[in-house]
mmCIF file of C-alpha atoms in Angstrom:
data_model
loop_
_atom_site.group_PDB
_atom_site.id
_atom_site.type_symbol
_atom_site.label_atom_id
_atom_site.label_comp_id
_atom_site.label_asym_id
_atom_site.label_seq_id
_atom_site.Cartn_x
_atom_site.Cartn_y
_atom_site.Cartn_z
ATOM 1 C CA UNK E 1 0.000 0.000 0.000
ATOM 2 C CA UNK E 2 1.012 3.678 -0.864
ATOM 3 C CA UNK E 3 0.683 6.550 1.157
ATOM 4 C CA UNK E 4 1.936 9.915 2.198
ATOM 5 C CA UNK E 5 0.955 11.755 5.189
ATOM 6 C CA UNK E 6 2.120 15.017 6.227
ATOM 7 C CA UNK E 7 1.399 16.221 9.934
ATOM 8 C CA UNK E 8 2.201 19.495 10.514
ATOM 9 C CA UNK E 9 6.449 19.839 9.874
ATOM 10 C CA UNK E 10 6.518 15.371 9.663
ATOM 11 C CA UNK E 11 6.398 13.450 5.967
ATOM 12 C CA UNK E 12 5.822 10.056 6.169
ATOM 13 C CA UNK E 13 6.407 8.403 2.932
ATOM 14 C CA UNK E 14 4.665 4.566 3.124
ATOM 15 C CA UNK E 15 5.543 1.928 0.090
ATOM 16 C CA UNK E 16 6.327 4.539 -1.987
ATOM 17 C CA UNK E 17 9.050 3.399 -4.974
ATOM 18 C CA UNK E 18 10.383 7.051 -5.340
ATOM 19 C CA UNK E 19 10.266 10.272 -3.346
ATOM 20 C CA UNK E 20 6.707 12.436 -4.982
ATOM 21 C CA UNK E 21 8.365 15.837 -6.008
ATOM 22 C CA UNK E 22 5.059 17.397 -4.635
ATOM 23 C CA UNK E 23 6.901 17.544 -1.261
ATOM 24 C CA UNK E 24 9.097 19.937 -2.772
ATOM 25 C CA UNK E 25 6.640 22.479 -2.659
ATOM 26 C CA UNK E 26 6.702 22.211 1.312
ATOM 27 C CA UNK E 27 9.759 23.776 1.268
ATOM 28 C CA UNK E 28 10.808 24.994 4.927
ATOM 29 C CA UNK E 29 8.006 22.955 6.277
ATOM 30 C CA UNK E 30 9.252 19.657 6.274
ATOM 31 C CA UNK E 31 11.616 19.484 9.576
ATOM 32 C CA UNK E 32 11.102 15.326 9.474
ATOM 33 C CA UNK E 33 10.858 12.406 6.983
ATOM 34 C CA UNK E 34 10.013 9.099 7.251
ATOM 35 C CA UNK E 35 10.296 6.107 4.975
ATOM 36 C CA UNK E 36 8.619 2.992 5.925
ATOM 37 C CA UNK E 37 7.512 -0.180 4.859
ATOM 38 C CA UNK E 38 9.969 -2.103 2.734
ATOM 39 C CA UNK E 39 10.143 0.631 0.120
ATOM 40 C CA UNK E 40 10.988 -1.153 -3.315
ATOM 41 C CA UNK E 41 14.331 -1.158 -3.967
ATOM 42 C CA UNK E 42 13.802 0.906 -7.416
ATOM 43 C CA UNK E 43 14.027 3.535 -4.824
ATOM 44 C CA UNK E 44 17.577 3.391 -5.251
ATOM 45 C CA UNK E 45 18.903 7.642 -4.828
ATOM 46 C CA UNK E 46 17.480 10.390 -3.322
ATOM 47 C CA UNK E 47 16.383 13.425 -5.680
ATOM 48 C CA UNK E 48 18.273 16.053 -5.880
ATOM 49 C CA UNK E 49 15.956 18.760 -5.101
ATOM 50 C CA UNK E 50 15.948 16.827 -1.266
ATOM 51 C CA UNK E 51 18.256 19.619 -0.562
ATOM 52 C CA UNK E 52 15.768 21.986 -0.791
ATOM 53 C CA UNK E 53 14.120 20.938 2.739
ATOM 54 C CA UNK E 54 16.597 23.485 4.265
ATOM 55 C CA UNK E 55 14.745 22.502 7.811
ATOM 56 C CA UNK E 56 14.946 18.477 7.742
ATOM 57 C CA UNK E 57 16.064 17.967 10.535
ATOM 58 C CA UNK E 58 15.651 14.136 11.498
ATOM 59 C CA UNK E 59 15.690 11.489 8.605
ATOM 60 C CA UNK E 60 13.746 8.037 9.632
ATOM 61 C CA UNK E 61 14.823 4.985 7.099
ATOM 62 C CA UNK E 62 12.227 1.791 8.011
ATOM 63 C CA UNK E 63 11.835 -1.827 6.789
ATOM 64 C CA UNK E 64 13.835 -1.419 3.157
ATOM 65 C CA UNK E 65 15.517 -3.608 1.200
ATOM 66 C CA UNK E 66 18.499 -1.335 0.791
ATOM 67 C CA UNK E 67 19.863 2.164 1.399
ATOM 68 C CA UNK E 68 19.430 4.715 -1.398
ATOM 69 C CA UNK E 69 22.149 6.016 -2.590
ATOM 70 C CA UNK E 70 22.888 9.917 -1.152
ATOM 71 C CA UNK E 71 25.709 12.213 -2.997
ATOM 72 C CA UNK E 72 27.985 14.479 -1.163
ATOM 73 C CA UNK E 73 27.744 16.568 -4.565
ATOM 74 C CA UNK E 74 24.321 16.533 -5.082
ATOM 75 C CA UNK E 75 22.397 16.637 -1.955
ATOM 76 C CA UNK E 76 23.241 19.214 0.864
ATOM 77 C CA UNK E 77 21.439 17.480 4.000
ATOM 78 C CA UNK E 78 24.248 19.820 6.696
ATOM 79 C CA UNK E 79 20.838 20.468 8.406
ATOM 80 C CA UNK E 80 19.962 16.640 9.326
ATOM 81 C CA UNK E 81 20.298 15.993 12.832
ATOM 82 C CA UNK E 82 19.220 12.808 13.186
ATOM 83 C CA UNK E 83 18.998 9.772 11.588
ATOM 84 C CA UNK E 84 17.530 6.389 12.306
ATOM 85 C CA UNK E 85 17.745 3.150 10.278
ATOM 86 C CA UNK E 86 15.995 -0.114 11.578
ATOM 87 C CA UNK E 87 15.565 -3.220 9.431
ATOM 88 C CA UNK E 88 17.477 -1.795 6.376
ATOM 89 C CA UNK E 89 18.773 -5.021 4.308
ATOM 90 C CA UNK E 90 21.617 -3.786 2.507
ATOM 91 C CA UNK E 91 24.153 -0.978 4.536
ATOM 92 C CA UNK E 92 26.370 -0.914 1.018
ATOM 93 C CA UNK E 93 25.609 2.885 0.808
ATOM 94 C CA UNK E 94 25.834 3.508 4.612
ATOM 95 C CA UNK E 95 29.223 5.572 4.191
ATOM 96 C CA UNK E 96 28.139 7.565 1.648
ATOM 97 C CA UNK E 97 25.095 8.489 4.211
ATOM 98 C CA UNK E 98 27.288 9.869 6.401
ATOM 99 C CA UNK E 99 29.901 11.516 4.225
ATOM 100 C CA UNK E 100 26.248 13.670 2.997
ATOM 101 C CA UNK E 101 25.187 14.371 7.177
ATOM 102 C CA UNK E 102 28.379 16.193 8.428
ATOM 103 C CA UNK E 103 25.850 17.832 11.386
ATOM 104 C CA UNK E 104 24.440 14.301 12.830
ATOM 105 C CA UNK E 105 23.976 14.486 16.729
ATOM 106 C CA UNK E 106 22.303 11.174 16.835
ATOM 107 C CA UNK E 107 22.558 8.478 14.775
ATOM 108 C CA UNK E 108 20.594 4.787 15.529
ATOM 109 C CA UNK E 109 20.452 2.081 13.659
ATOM 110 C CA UNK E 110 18.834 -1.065 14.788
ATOM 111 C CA UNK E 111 18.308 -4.873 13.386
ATOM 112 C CA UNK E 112 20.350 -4.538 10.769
ATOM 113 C CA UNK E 113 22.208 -8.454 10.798
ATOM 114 C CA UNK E 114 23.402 -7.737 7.348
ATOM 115 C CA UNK E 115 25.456 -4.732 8.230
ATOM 116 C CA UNK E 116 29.320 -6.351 8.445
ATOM 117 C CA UNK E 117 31.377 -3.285 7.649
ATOM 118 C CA UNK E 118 31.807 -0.614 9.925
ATOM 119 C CA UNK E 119 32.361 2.586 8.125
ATOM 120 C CA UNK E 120 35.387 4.003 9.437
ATOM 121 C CA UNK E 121 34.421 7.414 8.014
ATOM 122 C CA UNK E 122 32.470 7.439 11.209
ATOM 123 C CA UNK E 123 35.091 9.760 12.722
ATOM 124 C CA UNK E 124 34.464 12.199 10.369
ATOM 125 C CA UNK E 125 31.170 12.776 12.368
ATOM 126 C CA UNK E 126 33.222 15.202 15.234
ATOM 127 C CA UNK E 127 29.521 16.350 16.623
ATOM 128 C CA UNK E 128 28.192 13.101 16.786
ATOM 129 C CA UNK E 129 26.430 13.199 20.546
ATOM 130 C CA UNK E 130 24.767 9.607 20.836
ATOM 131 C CA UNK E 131 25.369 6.558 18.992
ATOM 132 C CA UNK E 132 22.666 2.832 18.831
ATOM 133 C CA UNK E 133 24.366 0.306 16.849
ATOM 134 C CA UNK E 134 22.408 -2.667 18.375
ATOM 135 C CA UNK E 135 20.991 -6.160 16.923
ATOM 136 C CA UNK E 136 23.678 -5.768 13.716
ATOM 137 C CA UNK E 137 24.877 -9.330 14.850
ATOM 138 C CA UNK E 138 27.247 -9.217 11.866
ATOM 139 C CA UNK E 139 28.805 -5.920 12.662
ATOM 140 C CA UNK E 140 32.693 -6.077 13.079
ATOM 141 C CA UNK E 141 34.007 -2.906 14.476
ATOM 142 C CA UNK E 142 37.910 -3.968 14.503
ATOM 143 C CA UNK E 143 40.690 -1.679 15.381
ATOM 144 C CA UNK E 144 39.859 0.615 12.560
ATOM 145 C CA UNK E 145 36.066 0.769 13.542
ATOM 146 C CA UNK E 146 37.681 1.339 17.112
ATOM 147 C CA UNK E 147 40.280 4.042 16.320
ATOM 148 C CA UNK E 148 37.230 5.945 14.358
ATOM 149 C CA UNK E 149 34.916 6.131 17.233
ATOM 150 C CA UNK E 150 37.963 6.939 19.653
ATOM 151 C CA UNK E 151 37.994 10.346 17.126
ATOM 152 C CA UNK E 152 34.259 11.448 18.153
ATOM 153 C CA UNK E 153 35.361 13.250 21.667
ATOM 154 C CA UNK E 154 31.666 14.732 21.754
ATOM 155 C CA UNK E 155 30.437 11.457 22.458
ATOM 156 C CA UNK E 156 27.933 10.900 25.548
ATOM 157 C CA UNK E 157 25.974 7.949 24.807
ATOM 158 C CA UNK E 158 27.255 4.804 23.319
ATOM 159 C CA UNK E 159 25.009 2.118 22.794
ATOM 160 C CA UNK E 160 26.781 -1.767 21.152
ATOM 161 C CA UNK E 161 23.816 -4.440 22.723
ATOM 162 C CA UNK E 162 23.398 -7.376 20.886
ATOM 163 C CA UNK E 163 26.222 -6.807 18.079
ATOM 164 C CA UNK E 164 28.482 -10.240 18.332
ATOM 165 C CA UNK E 165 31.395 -8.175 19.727
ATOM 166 C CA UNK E 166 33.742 -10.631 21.057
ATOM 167 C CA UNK E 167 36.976 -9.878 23.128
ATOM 168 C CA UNK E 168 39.516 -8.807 20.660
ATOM 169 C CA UNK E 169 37.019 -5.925 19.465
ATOM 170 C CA UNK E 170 35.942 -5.193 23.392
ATOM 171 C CA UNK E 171 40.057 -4.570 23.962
ATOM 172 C CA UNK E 172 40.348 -2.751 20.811
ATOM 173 C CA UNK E 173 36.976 -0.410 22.173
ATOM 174 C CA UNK E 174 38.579 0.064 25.485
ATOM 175 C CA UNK E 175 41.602 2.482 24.123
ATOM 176 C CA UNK E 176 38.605 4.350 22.598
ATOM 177 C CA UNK E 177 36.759 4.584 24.867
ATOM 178 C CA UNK E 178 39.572 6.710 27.137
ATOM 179 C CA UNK E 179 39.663 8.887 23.904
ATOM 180 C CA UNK E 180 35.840 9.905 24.371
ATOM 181 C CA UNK E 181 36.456 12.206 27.400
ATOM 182 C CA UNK E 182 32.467 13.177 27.591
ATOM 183 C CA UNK E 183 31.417 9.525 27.551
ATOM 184 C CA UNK E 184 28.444 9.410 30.226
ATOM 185 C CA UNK E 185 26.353 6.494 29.231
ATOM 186 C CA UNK E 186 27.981 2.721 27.649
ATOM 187 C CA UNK E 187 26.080 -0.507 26.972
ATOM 188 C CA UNK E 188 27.294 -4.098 25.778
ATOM 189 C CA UNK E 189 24.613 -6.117 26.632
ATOM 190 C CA UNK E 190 24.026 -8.981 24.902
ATOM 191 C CA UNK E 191 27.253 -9.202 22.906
ATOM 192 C CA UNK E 192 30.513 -12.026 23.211
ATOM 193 C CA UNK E 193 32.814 -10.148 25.614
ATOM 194 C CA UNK E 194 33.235 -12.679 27.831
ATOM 195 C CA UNK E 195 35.884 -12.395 31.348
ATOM 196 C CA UNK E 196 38.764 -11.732 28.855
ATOM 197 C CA UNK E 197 37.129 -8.800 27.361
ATOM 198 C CA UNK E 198 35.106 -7.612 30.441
ATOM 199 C CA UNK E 199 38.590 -6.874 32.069
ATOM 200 C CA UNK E 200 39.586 -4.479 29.571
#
């Protein structure tokens, strides 16, 4: 089923295979966007005009078969705070996501078991606040994954549950971790740690 519903400043794009260019025409309006359902994967870039939404603020990818493709040349999206992916099959484009949101604060993705590379352009993200990486049971972080995250010093909240990380990658997070000097909240619940890894 197809549907787009706009609340107030919140799009929320259901089924759709592309992105309607009527939303253009809402301009300043649109502050978030939604995409839910297991969009078809012809969906495969944003439009270019996406840039236009100077006031998107919070991006919300849902229940897809893959990440469309985003362009640090064509789309501006500095503004995008936030952005959530749950139940995304294919990450492939993942790094180009976050090359395109130099401003994230937040960032949460969830249930993504096909997600095996960590994108060790991560770092680049030097406002990044809080990070949920949880239920990507196939996520390896590894030293570079490690040394990345050790470069986001505006870090507070750091959430790993249920990611497979075993006690090589918990020693490797540990010298991070003393990197992120405004580190309030951690959680590894659920992961491989085991006493080995625990004590680092």
């Amino acid at each position: 089923e197809q549907e787009v519903r706009v609340r107030e400043d919140a799009v929320d794009l259901q089924g759709l295979v592309s992105i309607p260019e009527g939303l253009r025409e809402l301009g300043a309006r649109v502050r978030s966007m939604r995409l839910p359902g297991r969009i078809h994967s012809s969906l495969l870039e944003f439009p270019e005009w996406i840039s236009e939404l100077r006031n998107l603020e919070a991006i919300s990818l849902e229940e897809m078969t893959a990440l469309p493709v985003l362009s640090q040349a064509k789309h501006d999206l500095r503004n995008v705070l936030r952005l959530r992916v749950a139940r995304v099959e294919s990450m492939s484009h993942v790094s180009t996501w976050l090359g395109s949101l130099p401003g994230l604060k937040s960032l949460e993705v969830r249930d993504c078991p096909g997600w095996t590379e960590f994108p060790s352009g991560i770092g680049s993200l030097t406002g990044l606040q809080t990070l949920g990486l949880s239920g990507c049971s196939g996520l390896k972080i590894g030293p570079e994954g490690a040394v990345a995250l050790g470069k986001i010093v505006s870090m507070t909240v750091l959430d790993l549950d249920d990611n497979g990380i075993g006690s090589e990658e918990a020693w490797a997070l540990a010298g991070a971790l003393g990197e992120m000097v405004n580190m309030k909240t951690l959680s590894l619940r659920g992961n491989s740690i085991g006493p080995e890894g625990a004590s680092a």
